[in-house]
Structures are given as C-alpha cells and as structure tokens.
C-alpha cells in the first residue's frame, strides 16, 4: 500500500517534496539545526510508505522529544522519564499485531532508563527503539549526559567531562548489540542527505524485522544540539563529525546473518 | 452454589484476576506476595494471559501504564518497598486516567523492614503516595474471600472511573488459607468501551495520546479540576463500610483489613463482658466512610481505632469525629499482629476512663 508522494498541486506544477501525510502540520518546537525534526520526518515517511498508520503505536520519552506526539499523526503514549521501552514492551505485548516503537534521547535511554533499555532488549521485545544521541540533556538546559564526550563542556561539567569525576562516555549501543535478543543495530546521523537516506533504510528494515517477530531493533541517531553545544547548526554538524563520530561511528553494528 | 476451594489469599487473588479477564500482569517478586506472580506464571499463562516478570517494580508499573493505555485490563502486585518504587508511575497513571489494578500485600516497614503483615502503608495508599494531587480508589479486604471478590470489583471500578484501583491487603491475608468461592463473572459482560486507548489510529478518528504532560498551567489546572470532580463522584457513589454490632453500640472500634477481623473478636469478647461495643470497618479507604463514622460518633461514648501501625487511619477518624467524642488509638507495629485480648484491654481502659470522667462531672 504505497502512497504516492509526488502529486500535482493546484498551481499545475508538480510537487516534488512535501510533508508526509502522517506528520502533522504543526511547527516543530525544536531549535534551529536540531536533528529531531529530520528523524520525525523520516520515521513518518516510512509509516506513510508502508501504509501502517493504523498499525503503529509510538512511545515518547521525557526530554526534547517529549512532545513528539504533537507531530506524529499516530496513536502515542508519553512515558515517564526513562521508562519508554517498558511502556512500549507492554503496548506490544497487549497488541502484538501492531508496530511499536520508542523514541528516546541519551539521558532517557542510557542514564535513568538504562535498566529498562537493557532488559527490554534482553527479552528481545519485538519493538524498534530509536535512540537520539546528542551527548547532552537538551531540554533541561545542557547538562552532562551519559554519552557526553571526555573533555566536553556542559553546564554540569563546566571544565569538561573528566574520567575522575564522571567516568567514561557510555557506548550503550555496542553493549546492546552483544545481547542475543537484539536482532538489528544500526548507527546513523541526519546531517547529510546520504545519512538521512541510510536512516530511512534502517527504519524500513526494522519494521520489516518487527513484522517477522525477529526481536529488538535498535537504531541510534548520532545527532547535534546547537543550543546546548553553544554552536551554530553548521558548526554543530562539523563538531559532531569531528568529535562524536570517532567514538560513535555510524554504520551497521549488528545485521542479521 | 459455586464450588468452594481452600486457597491462600495471594492465590485466590490471582485466580480471581484470571476470571476477571485480566489480560496482562507485570510484576517483580517480593515477599509476602510472590505467589501472585507464581500462580499467574503457570495458571494465567496457560489461560491466555500475558504474564511478564519485570526487571523491577519501576518497570512493572510503567508496563501497567503501557498495557492499560493499549486498552487492556492489566494489573501488578507487590509489597511495601516495591509499592514505594511504583509511586512515580502511579502518579502518571492517575493523571493519564488509566484503569488498572495495583495490589499491595503490606509488610512491616519502614525500610526493608520485615516480611510480616502490617498496615504501615495507609498514608501512602490513601493520601496520594506519589507527587501531585491524585487519589487511588483503595479497597481493603479482610479475608481470603474478599481477596478474590474485590479483584472483580476493582477492575470494574477502574474501568468505570478510568482510575487506578489499589487493593491494600497485608502479609497475613496474602499468606493465610481460607475457603473461597469465586463469583459468577463473565468478563464479556463487563467490557467498557475504551475509545481513548492507543490501539492504532484509523482514518476515522483523531489520534489518541496517553499523556500526563500539560505544560500550560491553565490546562493543567483543568486536568486537576477534572480529577477532583472524579474523586468527588467516587466518594459519592463508591464509599463502602461494614457495620458489626453498631446499632446499639456505646463504644465504637474503627479498624480495617486484618485489624478489623481481630477487632471483631474483641467486640464479641467485650459484649460477653457486658460492654456494648461495635465495629465499623472501612472497606474503601479512599473514599473514606466519614459520614458513617460521624453518625456513630453522635451515638457512642468513645471511639477506639485499631491499626497495625503507629496510628495513621486514626487521623481520618478524628477528622470524621470532629471532637464529638474521645478517639483513642491502639496499634502494633513492625509486623506484630495485635491479639483480640489486647484490643479488649484497650477498650476496657477507654470504658474505665469514660466512667471516671463521668464521675468527675457529676
């Protein structure tokens, strides 16, 4: 049930790029240059193209994407901080025929919700966990996150993160990839057209796997936070490539054999 | 007549949950209620229930949130420390108006405490427990039969009011074996439409959103007013209590749950000794039978509140009595169960004191 994306508009000129039908006509509250809007869009493009609006239930986290349900025109639940994958687990168990995803940031997924994240993956719940990693708490104003890089300045690591006081950046994606319940793990970004296309393919694949009851699919999007990082969007993307990618390299981390 | 069975309170409750059409149980082992999870892992699963042993009570209560939001009859159970861990989730569930059953088989605290029975979680159960202005509808069973019966009531009330219902039992009620008969109950006859559930958005309706987040204070105040109106309705329609020899009582005992059973024995002993005692047992702890207690307070010479804690419900009794008569308290803590003769002793003291005051006046 593929939907036609390109259709003539009243001016007679063909529309070559438009909002997916399942993305609401609500202006994003995200800061200029933030990756969330692109991820929302790509996710809804996939929902549109698969024609699964009625079959999809999403779970939003606490964090910048706490209002994700304002933009995604699907049934959604807003979870307590860190608990999105537990909520998604139960939604899927009660509605096994639906596509279920959680959408979580680094603080939500890899700090306060670490236990739920790991155990959801370890049970191999048939859901997609979409993990947006920008190495900072955006919504609360730029505090240190579990994925904050060493030396990186945040409001709670004002002299830069040190191992002595805060330990190491948590590579939770690699940890999760080790679990047998996890079927597919992919790390992406949304700062170039090619990267966006790769993310879309990854999400498409994950929904296919979910349909086949393969286990947990985990997709990380290494993203930016121009406001929290105190950079322009362009500077932020450049910094992300130069500093985030060496520790969090994009690519397919666990693919089905 | 339905068949009688001899069961532990925890098992009777679990069996009732299956019969009530509960579709999802999410829980974490903790004494003295692990039999609920164990019973459902075997019996519930074989009869079509999703039974998930969660990684923590925190995960369990959030699974209840998700499962209820998906439109299913769901529940969890735990004991005091585990229920403490669930308080944040309960606050979210109350605000998002998600029907569910939560069972607390109360053990002695504070802290890790003891695995023995207690009523130390009264405040937590009836005054909110988590953050914000919300209430749980609280049912307090006092027998294995009620451990089963109240499960059916709890699910129906939860669905009727879109609200979390707490069954506040204790370790003794969970562990003791008594005869129990399961009521005739066809879940299909009790299905309540849940058009708000997130079951996938068809083209024919707007998307459903389960949330407790309303960032504008004016909107959040409206949500609060709506919840308060719901609690008022619940108080108006669902307040339940049991009277035992209150019609001619001169001295009134107020006790709930296991303490009420013990107090019944004390009332009978008192009557045999010539003291006209009666018992009022709150069956719902929220809503509280304030009016019933107030009426009796006008008739009696004194009120004795008996609890297995340091004196928690006694505050609600005093609010109901409003100084009409003296309210005394007798309680044991830390998992110790008071004996009927201890309660009788406290009652006799009250009688003596009243007589002494009476003499002074005249």
Coordinates of C-alpha atoms in Angstrom, one line a residue:
Chain A
X1 CA 0.0 0.0 0.0
X2 CA 2.5 2.6 -1.1
X3 CA 1.3 6.2 -1.1
X4 CA 2.2 8.5 -4.0
X5 CA 4.5 11.2 -2.6
X6 CA 4.6 13.3 -5.8
X7 CA 1.4 14.8 -6.9
X8 CA 0.4 17.9 -8.8
X9 CA -0.5 20.9 -6.8
X10 CA -3.2 23.5 -7.8
X11 CA -0.7 25.7 -9.5
X12 CA -0.2 22.9 -12.0
X13 CA 3.4 22.5 -11.0
X14 CA 4.4 19.0 -9.7
X15 CA 5.2 18.8 -6.0
X16 CA 8.5 17.0 -5.6
X17 CA 8.9 17.3 -1.9
X18 CA 6.2 17.5 0.8
X19 CA 5.3 16.7 4.3
X20 CA 4.5 13.0 4.9
X21 CA 0.7 12.6 5.4
X22 CA 1.3 11.2 8.9
X23 CA 3.4 14.2 10.0
X24 CA 1.0 16.8 11.4
X25 CA 1.0 20.3 10.2
X26 CA 2.4 21.6 13.4
X27 CA 5.6 23.8 13.5
X28 CA 8.4 21.9 15.4
X29 CA 9.4 23.4 18.7
X30 CA 12.9 22.2 18.2
X31 CA 15.8 24.6 18.0
X32 CA 17.1 25.6 14.5
X33 CA 19.5 22.9 13.2
X34 CA 18.3 20.2 15.6
X35 CA 18.2 16.7 14.2
X36 CA 14.9 15.7 15.9
X37 CA 12.7 17.2 13.1
X38 CA 14.5 15.2 10.4
X39 CA 14.2 12.0 12.3
X40 CA 10.5 12.6 12.9
X41 CA 10.1 13.2 9.2
X42 CA 12.0 10.1 8.1
X43 CA 10.1 7.9 10.6
X44 CA 6.8 9.2 9.3
X45 CA 7.9 8.8 5.7
X46 CA 8.4 5.1 6.4
X47 CA 5.0 4.8 8.2
X48 CA 3.4 6.5 5.1
X49 CA 5.2 4.4 2.6
X50 CA 4.3 1.1 4.4
X51 CA 0.8 2.4 4.9
X52 CA 0.9 1.4 8.6
X53 CA -0.5 4.5 10.3
X54 CA -3.3 2.4 11.8
X55 CA -0.9 -0.3 12.8
X56 CA 1.7 1.9 14.5
X57 CA 1.8 2.9 18.2
X58 CA 4.7 5.1 19.4
X59 CA 6.1 5.9 22.8
X60 CA 7.7 9.3 23.5
X61 CA 10.3 9.9 26.2
X62 CA 11.0 12.7 28.6
X63 CA 13.4 15.1 27.0
X64 CA 13.4 17.4 24.0
X65 CA 11.2 14.9 22.1
X66 CA 8.6 14.8 24.9
X67 CA 6.2 16.4 22.6
X68 CA 6.8 14.1 19.7
X69 CA 3.1 13.1 19.7
X70 CA 2.3 16.7 18.6
X71 CA 4.0 16.0 15.3
X72 CA 3.4 12.3 14.6
X73 CA -0.1 11.6 13.5
X74 CA -0.4 8.2 15.1
X75 CA -1.6 6.9 18.4
X76 CA 1.1 7.6 21.0
X77 CA 1.9 7.3 24.7
X78 CA 4.1 9.6 26.7
X79 CA 6.2 7.7 29.1
X80 CA 7.8 8.6 32.4
X81 CA 11.5 9.6 32.2
X82 CA 13.5 6.5 31.2
X83 CA 10.6 4.1 31.0
X84 CA 9.7 4.4 27.3
X85 CA 10.9 0.9 26.5
X86 CA 9.0 -0.6 29.4
X87 CA 5.8 1.1 28.2
X88 CA 6.5 0.0 24.7
X89 CA 7.0 -3.5 25.9
X90 CA 3.6 -3.7 27.4
X91 CA 1.9 -2.0 24.4
X92 CA 3.5 -4.6 22.1
X93 CA 2.6 -7.5 24.4
X94 CA -1.0 -6.3 24.6
X95 CA -1.2 -5.5 20.8
X96 CA 1.2 -8.0 19.2
X97 CA 0.0 -7.2 15.8
X98 CA 1.0 -3.6 15.9
X99 CA 4.2 -1.9 15.0
X100 CA 5.6 -0.4 18.2
X101 CA 8.5 2.0 18.7
X102 CA 10.0 4.0 21.5
X103 CA 11.8 7.3 20.7
X104 CA 14.3 8.2 23.3
X105 CA 17.2 10.5 24.0
X106 CA 20.5 9.7 25.6
X107 CA 19.6 10.8 29.2
X108 CA 16.3 8.9 29.0
X109 CA 17.7 5.8 27.4
X110 CA 21.2 5.5 28.7
X111 CA 21.0 7.1 32.2
X112 CA 17.7 7.0 34.1
X113 CA 16.3 4.3 31.9
X114 CA 19.3 2.0 31.5
X115 CA 17.7 -0.9 33.3
X116 CA 14.6 -0.8 31.2
X117 CA 16.6 -0.4 28.0
X118 CA 18.8 -3.4 28.6
X119 CA 16.1 -5.7 29.8
X120 CA 13.7 -4.8 27.0
X121 CA 16.5 -5.6 24.6
X122 CA 17.5 -8.7 26.5
X123 CA 13.9 -10.0 26.4
X124 CA 14.1 -9.4 22.7
X125 CA 10.9 -7.4 22.6
X126 CA 9.6 -7.0 19.1
X127 CA 9.9 -3.3 19.0
X128 CA 12.0 -0.6 17.5
X129 CA 14.0 1.5 19.9
X130 CA 15.0 4.8 18.2
X131 CA 17.8 6.4 20.2
X132 CA 18.8 10.0 19.6
X133 CA 22.3 10.6 21.0
X134 CA 23.4 14.2 21.1
X135 CA 25.6 13.8 24.2
X136 CA 23.7 16.3 26.3
X137 CA 20.5 16.9 28.2
X138 CA 18.9 19.4 25.8
X139 CA 15.6 20.1 27.4
X140 CA 16.8 20.9 30.9
X141 CA 19.4 23.2 29.5
X142 CA 22.6 21.4 28.6
X143 CA 23.7 19.2 31.4
X144 CA 26.2 16.3 31.1
X145 CA 24.7 13.1 29.7
X146 CA 26.0 9.5 30.0
X147 CA 27.2 9.8 26.4
X148 CA 28.9 13.2 26.9
X149 CA 32.5 13.1 25.5
X150 CA 35.5 13.4 27.7
X151 CA 36.6 17.0 27.8
X152 CA 33.2 18.2 26.6
X153 CA 31.9 21.2 28.5
X154 CA 28.3 21.1 29.7
X155 CA 26.6 23.1 32.5
X156 CA 27.4 20.3 34.9
X157 CA 30.9 19.6 33.6
X158 CA 31.9 23.2 33.2
X159 CA 35.6 22.4 32.9
X160 CA 34.9 19.5 30.6
X161 CA 34.0 15.9 31.4
X162 CA 36.7 14.0 33.2
X163 CA 37.0 10.3 33.9
X164 CA 37.9 11.1 37.6
X165 CA 34.5 12.7 38.3
X166 CA 32.1 11.2 35.7
X167 CA 33.7 8.1 34.2
X168 CA 33.6 7.3 30.5
X169 CA 31.0 8.0 27.8
X170 CA 28.7 5.1 27.7
X171 CA 28.6 3.2 24.5
X172 CA 25.3 1.6 25.2
X173 CA 24.6 0.8 21.5
X174 CA 27.6 -1.5 21.4
X175 CA 26.5 -3.0 24.7
X176 CA 23.1 -3.8 23.4
X177 CA 24.4 -5.3 20.2
X178 CA 26.0 -8.0 22.4
X179 CA 22.6 -9.2 23.6
X180 CA 21.2 -12.2 21.7
X181 CA 17.7 -10.7 22.0
X182 CA 18.7 -7.8 19.8
X183 CA 18.3 -8.6 16.1
X184 CA 19.4 -5.4 14.3
X185 CA 21.6 -2.5 15.4
X186 CA 22.4 0.5 13.2
X187 CA 24.0 3.8 14.0
X188 CA 23.1 6.8 11.8
X189 CA 23.1 10.5 11.5
X190 CA 20.9 13.0 9.8
X191 CA 23.3 15.7 8.8
X192 CA 23.7 14.9 5.1
X193 CA 21.2 13.7 2.5
X194 CA 23.1 10.4 2.3
X195 CA 22.9 9.9 6.0
X196 CA 19.2 10.6 6.0
X197 CA 18.6 8.0 3.2
X198 CA 20.6 5.5 5.2
X199 CA 18.5 6.1 8.3
X200 CA 15.3 5.7 6.3
X201 CA 16.5 2.3 5.0
X202 CA 17.4 1.3 8.5
X203 CA 13.9 2.1 9.8
X204 CA 12.3 0.4 6.9
X205 CA 14.3 -2.7 7.6
X206 CA 13.5 -2.6 11.3
X207 CA 9.8 -2.5 10.6
X208 CA 10.2 -5.5 8.3
X209 CA 12.0 -7.4 11.1
X210 CA 9.3 -6.4 13.6
X211 CA 6.7 -7.8 11.3
X212 CA 8.7 -11.0 11.2
X213 CA 9.0 -11.1 15.0
X214 CA 12.7 -11.1 14.9
X215 CA 13.5 -9.3 18.2
X216 CA 14.5 -5.9 19.3
X217 CA 15.7 -3.5 16.6
X218 CA 17.9 -0.6 17.9
X219 CA 18.7 2.4 15.8
X220 CA 20.9 5.1 17.1
X221 CA 21.0 8.5 15.5
X222 CA 24.1 10.5 16.5
X223 CA 22.7 14.0 16.5
X224 CA 23.6 17.5 17.5
X225 CA 22.4 20.1 19.9
X226 CA 23.4 23.5 18.6
X227 CA 21.8 25.3 21.6
X228 CA 23.3 23.1 24.3
X229 CA 26.7 22.9 22.5
X230 CA 26.6 26.7 22.0
X231 CA 27.3 26.4 18.3
X232 CA 25.7 27.4 15.1
X233 CA 24.0 24.5 13.3
X234 CA 26.8 24.2 10.8
X235 CA 29.4 24.3 13.5
X236 CA 27.5 21.7 15.4
X237 CA 27.4 19.3 12.5
X238 CA 31.1 19.8 11.8
X239 CA 31.9 19.2 15.5
X240 CA 29.7 16.1 15.5
X241 CA 31.6 14.6 12.6
X242 CA 35.0 15.5 14.1
X243 CA 34.3 14.6 17.7
X244 CA 31.3 12.4 18.0
X245 CA 31.9 10.1 15.1
X246 CA 35.3 8.8 16.3
X247 CA 33.6 7.5 19.5
X248 CA 30.2 6.7 17.9
X249 CA 31.0 5.8 14.3
X250 CA 27.9 5.5 12.0
X251 CA 27.3 2.2 10.3
X252 CA 25.6 -1.2 10.6
X253 CA 26.6 -2.6 14.0
X254 CA 24.6 -5.8 14.1
X255 CA 23.0 -7.2 11.0
X256 CA 21.1 -10.4 10.5
X257 CA 23.2 -13.2 9.2
Chain B
X1 CA -23.7 -22.5 44.7
X2 CA -20.3 -22.2 43.2
X3 CA -17.5 -24.6 44.3
X4 CA -15.6 -23.9 47.5
X5 CA -11.8 -24.0 47.4
X6 CA -9.2 -23.8 50.0
X7 CA -6.6 -21.3 48.9
X8 CA -4.0 -18.8 50.1
X9 CA -5.1 -15.2 49.8
X10 CA -2.5 -14.4 47.2
X11 CA -3.6 -17.4 45.1
X12 CA -7.3 -16.6 45.4
X13 CA -6.5 -13.0 44.2
X14 CA -4.5 -14.3 41.3
X15 CA -7.2 -16.8 40.3
X16 CA -9.8 -14.0 40.5
X17 CA -7.7 -11.9 38.2
X18 CA -7.8 -14.5 35.5
X19 CA -11.5 -14.9 36.0
X20 CA -12.0 -11.1 35.8
X21 CA -10.5 -11.1 32.3
X22 CA -7.2 -9.5 33.3
X23 CA -5.0 -9.7 30.1
X24 CA -1.7 -8.6 31.4
X25 CA 0.2 -9.0 34.7
X26 CA 3.5 -7.2 35.2
X27 CA 5.3 -7.8 38.4
X28 CA 8.5 -8.4 40.3
X29 CA 9.0 -11.0 43.1
X30 CA 8.8 -9.7 46.7
X31 CA 7.7 -11.5 49.9
X32 CA 4.9 -11.9 51.0
X33 CA 3.1 -11.7 47.7
X34 CA 5.3 -13.7 45.2
X35 CA 2.6 -16.4 45.0
X36 CA 0.6 -14.0 42.8
X37 CA 3.3 -13.9 40.2
X38 CA 4.0 -17.6 40.6
X39 CA 0.3 -18.6 40.3
X40 CA -0.2 -16.4 37.2
X41 CA 3.1 -17.6 35.6
X42 CA 1.5 -21.1 35.5
X43 CA -2.2 -20.7 35.5
X44 CA -2.5 -17.2 33.9
X45 CA -0.3 -18.0 31.0
X46 CA -2.0 -21.3 30.3
X47 CA -5.3 -19.5 30.2
X48 CA -4.1 -16.8 27.8
X49 CA -2.8 -14.1 30.0
X50 CA 0.4 -12.2 29.3
X51 CA 2.5 -12.6 32.5
X52 CA 5.8 -10.7 32.5
X53 CA 8.3 -10.8 35.2
X54 CA 9.8 -7.3 35.0
X55 CA 13.3 -6.2 35.9
X56 CA 12.0 -4.0 38.7
X57 CA 8.8 -2.6 40.2
X58 CA 9.6 0.6 38.4
X59 CA 9.5 -1.2 35.0
X60 CA 6.4 -3.2 36.1
X61 CA 4.3 -0.1 36.9
X62 CA 5.3 1.5 33.7
X63 CA 4.3 -1.6 31.8
X64 CA 0.9 -1.4 33.5
X65 CA 0.8 2.2 32.1
X66 CA 1.6 1.0 28.6
X67 CA -0.7 -2.0 28.7
X68 CA -3.6 -0.1 30.1
X69 CA -3.0 2.7 27.6
X70 CA -3.3 0.0 24.9
X71 CA -6.8 -0.7 26.2
X72 CA -6.2 -4.0 28.1
X73 CA -7.2 -5.0 31.6
X74 CA -3.9 -5.1 33.4
X75 CA -2.5 -5.3 36.9
X76 CA 0.5 -5.5 39.1
X77 CA 1.1 -6.6 42.6
X78 CA 3.9 -6.0 45.1
X79 CA 4.6 -5.4 48.8
X80 CA 5.5 -2.2 50.6
X81 CA 9.1 -1.5 49.4
X82 CA 8.1 -2.4 45.8
X83 CA 5.0 -0.2 46.1
X84 CA 7.1 2.7 47.1
X85 CA 9.1 2.2 43.9
X86 CA 5.9 2.4 41.9
X87 CA 4.7 5.7 43.3
X88 CA 6.0 7.9 40.4
X89 CA 4.3 5.6 37.9
X90 CA 1.1 5.6 39.9
X91 CA 1.0 9.4 39.7
X92 CA 1.4 9.3 35.9
X93 CA -1.3 6.6 35.7
X94 CA -3.7 8.6 37.8
X95 CA -3.1 11.7 35.7
X96 CA -3.4 9.9 32.4
X97 CA -6.5 8.2 33.8
X98 CA -5.5 4.7 33.1
X99 CA -7.7 2.0 34.6
X100 CA -5.7 -0.8 36.4
X101 CA -5.4 -2.9 39.5
X102 CA -2.5 -2.5 41.9
X103 CA -2.2 -4.9 44.8
X104 CA -0.2 -4.1 47.9
X105 CA 0.3 -7.0 50.3
X106 CA 1.6 -4.7 53.0
X107 CA 4.6 -5.8 55.1
X108 CA 6.2 -4.1 58.0
X109 CA 8.4 -1.1 57.5
X110 CA 10.0 1.4 57.2
X111 CA 12.9 0.4 55.1
X112 CA 13.5 -3.2 54.3
X113 CA 11.6 -3.8 57.5
X114 CA 10.1 -7.3 57.8
X115 CA 8.1 -9.7 55.7
X116 CA 5.4 -9.9 58.4
X117 CA 2.0 -8.3 58.0
X118 CA 1.5 -4.5 58.6
X119 CA -0.8 -1.6 57.8
X120 CA 2.0 0.8 57.7
X121 CA 1.2 1.9 54.1
X122 CA -2.1 3.5 54.9
X123 CA -0.9 7.1 54.4
X124 CA 0.9 6.2 51.2
X125 CA -2.2 4.4 49.9
X126 CA -4.9 7.0 50.6
X127 CA -3.2 10.3 50.6
X128 CA -1.7 10.1 47.2
X129 CA 1.7 8.5 47.7
X130 CA 3.3 9.9 44.6
X131 CA 3.6 13.5 43.6
X132 CA 0.8 15.8 42.8
X133 CA -2.9 15.9 43.7
X134 CA -4.4 12.5 43.0
X135 CA -6.1 9.6 44.7
X136 CA -6.3 5.9 44.3
X137 CA -9.5 4.2 44.9
X138 CA -8.5 1.9 47.8
X139 CA -10.2 -1.4 48.7
X140 CA -9.2 -3.1 51.9
X141 CA -10.1 -6.8 52.0
X142 CA -10.2 -8.6 55.4
X143 CA -10.5 -12.3 54.3
X144 CA -9.3 -14.6 51.6
X145 CA -12.9 -14.5 50.2
X146 CA -12.5 -10.7 49.8
X147 CA -9.1 -11.1 48.3
X148 CA -10.9 -12.7 45.5
X149 CA -14.2 -10.7 45.4
X150 CA -12.5 -7.3 45.4
X151 CA -10.5 -8.1 42.3
X152 CA -13.7 -8.2 40.2
X153 CA -14.9 -5.0 41.9
X154 CA -11.5 -3.3 41.4
X155 CA -11.4 -4.0 37.7
X156 CA -15.0 -2.8 37.2
X157 CA -14.4 0.3 39.3
X158 CA -11.1 1.1 37.5
X159 CA -12.9 0.8 34.1
X160 CA -15.9 2.8 35.2
X161 CA -13.9 5.8 36.5
X162 CA -10.8 5.4 34.4
X163 CA -8.7 5.3 37.5
X164 CA -6.1 3.1 39.2
X165 CA -7.6 1.0 42.0
X166 CA -5.4 -0.2 44.8
X167 CA -6.2 -3.3 46.9
X168 CA -4.5 -2.8 50.2
X169 CA -4.1 -6.2 51.9
X170 CA -1.3 -7.4 54.2
X171 CA 1.0 -10.3 54.6
X172 CA -1.4 -12.3 56.7
X173 CA -4.2 -12.0 54.2
X174 CA -1.9 -12.9 51.4
X175 CA -0.4 -16.0 53.2
X176 CA -3.3 -17.5 55.1
X177 CA -5.5 -20.2 53.7
X178 CA -9.3 -20.0 53.9
X179 CA -12.2 -21.3 51.9
X180 CA -13.1 -19.2 48.9
X181 CA -15.9 -19.3 46.4
X182 CA -15.5 -17.5 43.1
X183 CA -18.4 -15.4 41.9
X184 CA -20.1 -16.0 38.6
X185 CA -18.4 -13.4 36.4
X186 CA -18.2 -13.3 32.6
X187 CA -15.7 -10.7 31.6
X188 CA -17.5 -10.2 28.3
X189 CA -20.4 -8.7 30.3
X190 CA -18.2 -6.2 31.9
X191 CA -16.4 -4.8 28.9
X192 CA -16.3 -1.0 28.9
X193 CA -15.6 0.8 25.7
X194 CA -12.1 2.5 25.6
X195 CA -12.2 4.9 22.7
X196 CA -9.2 6.7 24.2
X197 CA -6.9 3.7 24.0
X198 CA -3.8 3.7 21.7
X199 CA -4.8 0.8 19.5
X200 CA -3.6 2.3 16.2
X201 CA -5.2 5.3 14.6
X202 CA -7.7 4.6 11.9
X203 CA -8.6 7.3 9.4
X204 CA -12.0 7.7 11.1
X205 CA -10.7 9.3 14.3
X206 CA -8.1 11.7 15.6
X207 CA -5.0 10.2 17.1
X208 CA -5.2 9.1 20.7
X209 CA -2.5 10.4 23.0
X210 CA -1.9 9.0 26.5
X211 CA -0.1 11.6 28.5
X212 CA 0.2 13.4 31.8
X213 CA 2.1 16.4 30.4
X214 CA 0.2 19.7 30.1
X215 CA 2.7 22.4 30.1
X216 CA 0.3 25.4 30.2
X217 CA -0.8 25.9 33.9
X218 CA -4.4 26.8 32.9
X219 CA -4.7 23.4 31.1
X220 CA -3.1 21.6 33.9
X221 CA -5.5 23.2 36.4
X222 CA -8.4 22.0 34.2
X223 CA -6.9 18.4 34.3
X224 CA -6.7 18.7 38.1
X225 CA -10.3 20.0 38.4
X226 CA -11.4 17.1 36.3
X227 CA -9.6 14.6 38.5
X228 CA -11.0 16.2 41.7
X229 CA -14.5 16.1 40.3
X230 CA -14.0 12.4 39.5
X231 CA -12.8 11.7 43.1
X232 CA -15.9 13.6 44.4
X233 CA -18.1 11.3 42.3
X234 CA -16.2 8.3 43.5
X235 CA -16.7 9.4 47.1
X236 CA -20.4 10.0 46.4
X237 CA -21.0 6.6 44.8
X238 CA -18.5 4.1 46.0
X239 CA -17.9 4.6 49.7
X240 CA -18.2 1.2 51.4
X241 CA -18.0 0.1 55.0
X242 CA -19.2 -2.8 57.2
X243 CA -21.1 -2.5 60.4
X244 CA -20.8 -5.0 63.2
X245 CA -23.0 -4.6 66.3
X246 CA -23.0 -0.8 65.8
X247 CA -26.8 -0.4 66.1
X248 CA -26.8 -0.2 69.9
X249 CA -23.1 0.4 70.5
X250 CA -21.8 2.6 73.3
X251 CA -18.2 2.1 72.3
X252 CA -17.1 2.0 68.7
X253 CA -14.0 0.4 67.3
X254 CA -12.9 1.5 63.8
X255 CA -10.5 -0.8 62.1
X256 CA -9.9 -2.1 58.6
X257 CA -8.5 -5.2 56.9
X258 CA -6.9 -7.8 59.2
X259 CA -7.1 -5.4 62.2
X260 CA -10.9 -5.4 61.7
X261 CA -11.1 -9.2 62.0
X262 CA -9.2 -9.1 65.2
X263 CA -11.4 -6.2 66.4
X264 CA -14.5 -8.4 65.7
X265 CA -13.2 -10.9 68.1
X266 CA -12.6 -8.2 70.7
X267 CA -16.2 -6.8 70.2
X268 CA -17.6 -10.3 70.9
X269 CA -15.4 -10.6 74.0
X270 CA -16.5 -7.2 75.1
X271 CA -20.2 -7.9 74.6
X272 CA -19.7 -11.1 76.6
X273 CA -18.2 -9.0 79.4
X274 CA -21.2 -6.6 79.3
X275 CA -19.6 -3.8 77.2
X276 CA -21.8 -2.7 74.3
X277 CA -19.1 -2.5 71.7
X278 CA -19.4 -2.3 67.9
X279 CA -17.1 -2.2 65.0
X280 CA -17.2 0.0 61.9
X281 CA -14.9 -1.4 59.2
X282 CA -14.0 0.9 56.3
X283 CA -14.0 -1.3 53.2
X284 CA -13.0 1.6 51.0
X285 CA -10.1 3.6 52.5
X286 CA -10.5 6.2 49.8
X287 CA -13.2 7.2 49.6
X288 CA -13.4 7.1 53.4
X289 CA -16.7 6.4 55.2
X290 CA -16.5 9.7 57.0
X291 CA -20.3 10.2 57.2
X292 CA -20.9 6.8 58.7
X293 CA -18.3 7.4 61.4
X294 CA -19.7 10.8 62.2
X295 CA -23.2 9.4 62.6
X296 CA -21.9 6.8 65.1
X297 CA -19.8 9.4 66.9
X298 CA -23.0 11.1 67.9
X299 CA -24.3 7.9 69.5
X300 CA -21.3 6.4 71.3
X301 CA -19.3 7.3 74.4
X302 CA -15.9 6.7 72.8
X303 CA -14.1 5.6 69.7
X304 CA -11.1 3.2 69.6
X305 CA -9.1 3.0 66.4
X306 CA -7.1 -0.2 66.0
X307 CA -4.4 -0.5 63.4
X308 CA -1.2 -2.4 62.7
X309 CA 0.8 0.8 62.5
X310 CA 1.8 3.8 64.6
X311 CA -1.6 5.4 64.1
X312 CA -2.4 6.5 60.5
X313 CA -6.1 6.0 59.8
X314 CA -6.8 7.4 63.3
X315 CA -6.2 10.8 61.7
X316 CA -9.1 10.3 59.3
X317 CA -11.3 9.0 62.1
X318 CA -10.5 12.2 64.1
X319 CA -11.4 14.3 61.1
X320 CA -14.7 12.4 60.9
X321 CA -15.5 12.6 64.6
X322 CA -14.6 16.3 64.8
X323 CA -14.2 16.2 68.6
X324 CA -17.7 14.8 69.3
X325 CA -16.2 12.1 71.5
X326 CA -12.8 11.0 72.6
X327 CA -10.8 9.0 70.0
X328 CA -8.2 6.6 71.3
X329 CA -5.7 4.5 69.4
X330 CA -4.3 1.1 69.8
X331 CA -1.7 -0.3 67.4
X332 CA 1.2 -2.7 67.0
X333 CA 4.0 -2.0 64.5
X334 CA 6.8 -3.7 62.6
X335 CA 4.9 -6.8 61.6
X336 CA 3.4 -7.6 65.0
X337 CA -0.3 -8.6 64.9
X338 CA -2.4 -7.5 67.9
X339 CA -4.3 -10.2 69.7
X340 CA -8.1 -9.7 70.4
X341 CA -7.5 -9.6 74.2
X342 CA -5.0 -6.7 73.7
X343 CA -7.7 -4.8 71.8
X344 CA -10.2 -5.7 74.5
X345 CA -7.8 -4.3 77.1
X346 CA -7.6 -1.0 75.2
X347 CA -11.4 -1.0 75.0
X348 CA -11.8 -1.6 78.7
X349 CA -9.3 1.2 79.5
X350 CA -11.4 3.5 77.4
X351 CA -14.6 2.4 79.3
X352 CA -12.9 3.0 82.7
X353 CA -11.6 6.4 81.6
X354 CA -15.1 7.4 80.5
X355 CA -16.6 6.2 83.7
X356 CA -14.0 8.2 85.7
X357 CA -14.6 11.3 83.7
X358 CA -18.4 10.8 84.2
X359 CA -18.0 10.7 88.0
X360 CA -15.9 13.8 88.0
X361 CA -18.5 15.8 86.1
X362 CA -21.4 14.7 88.3

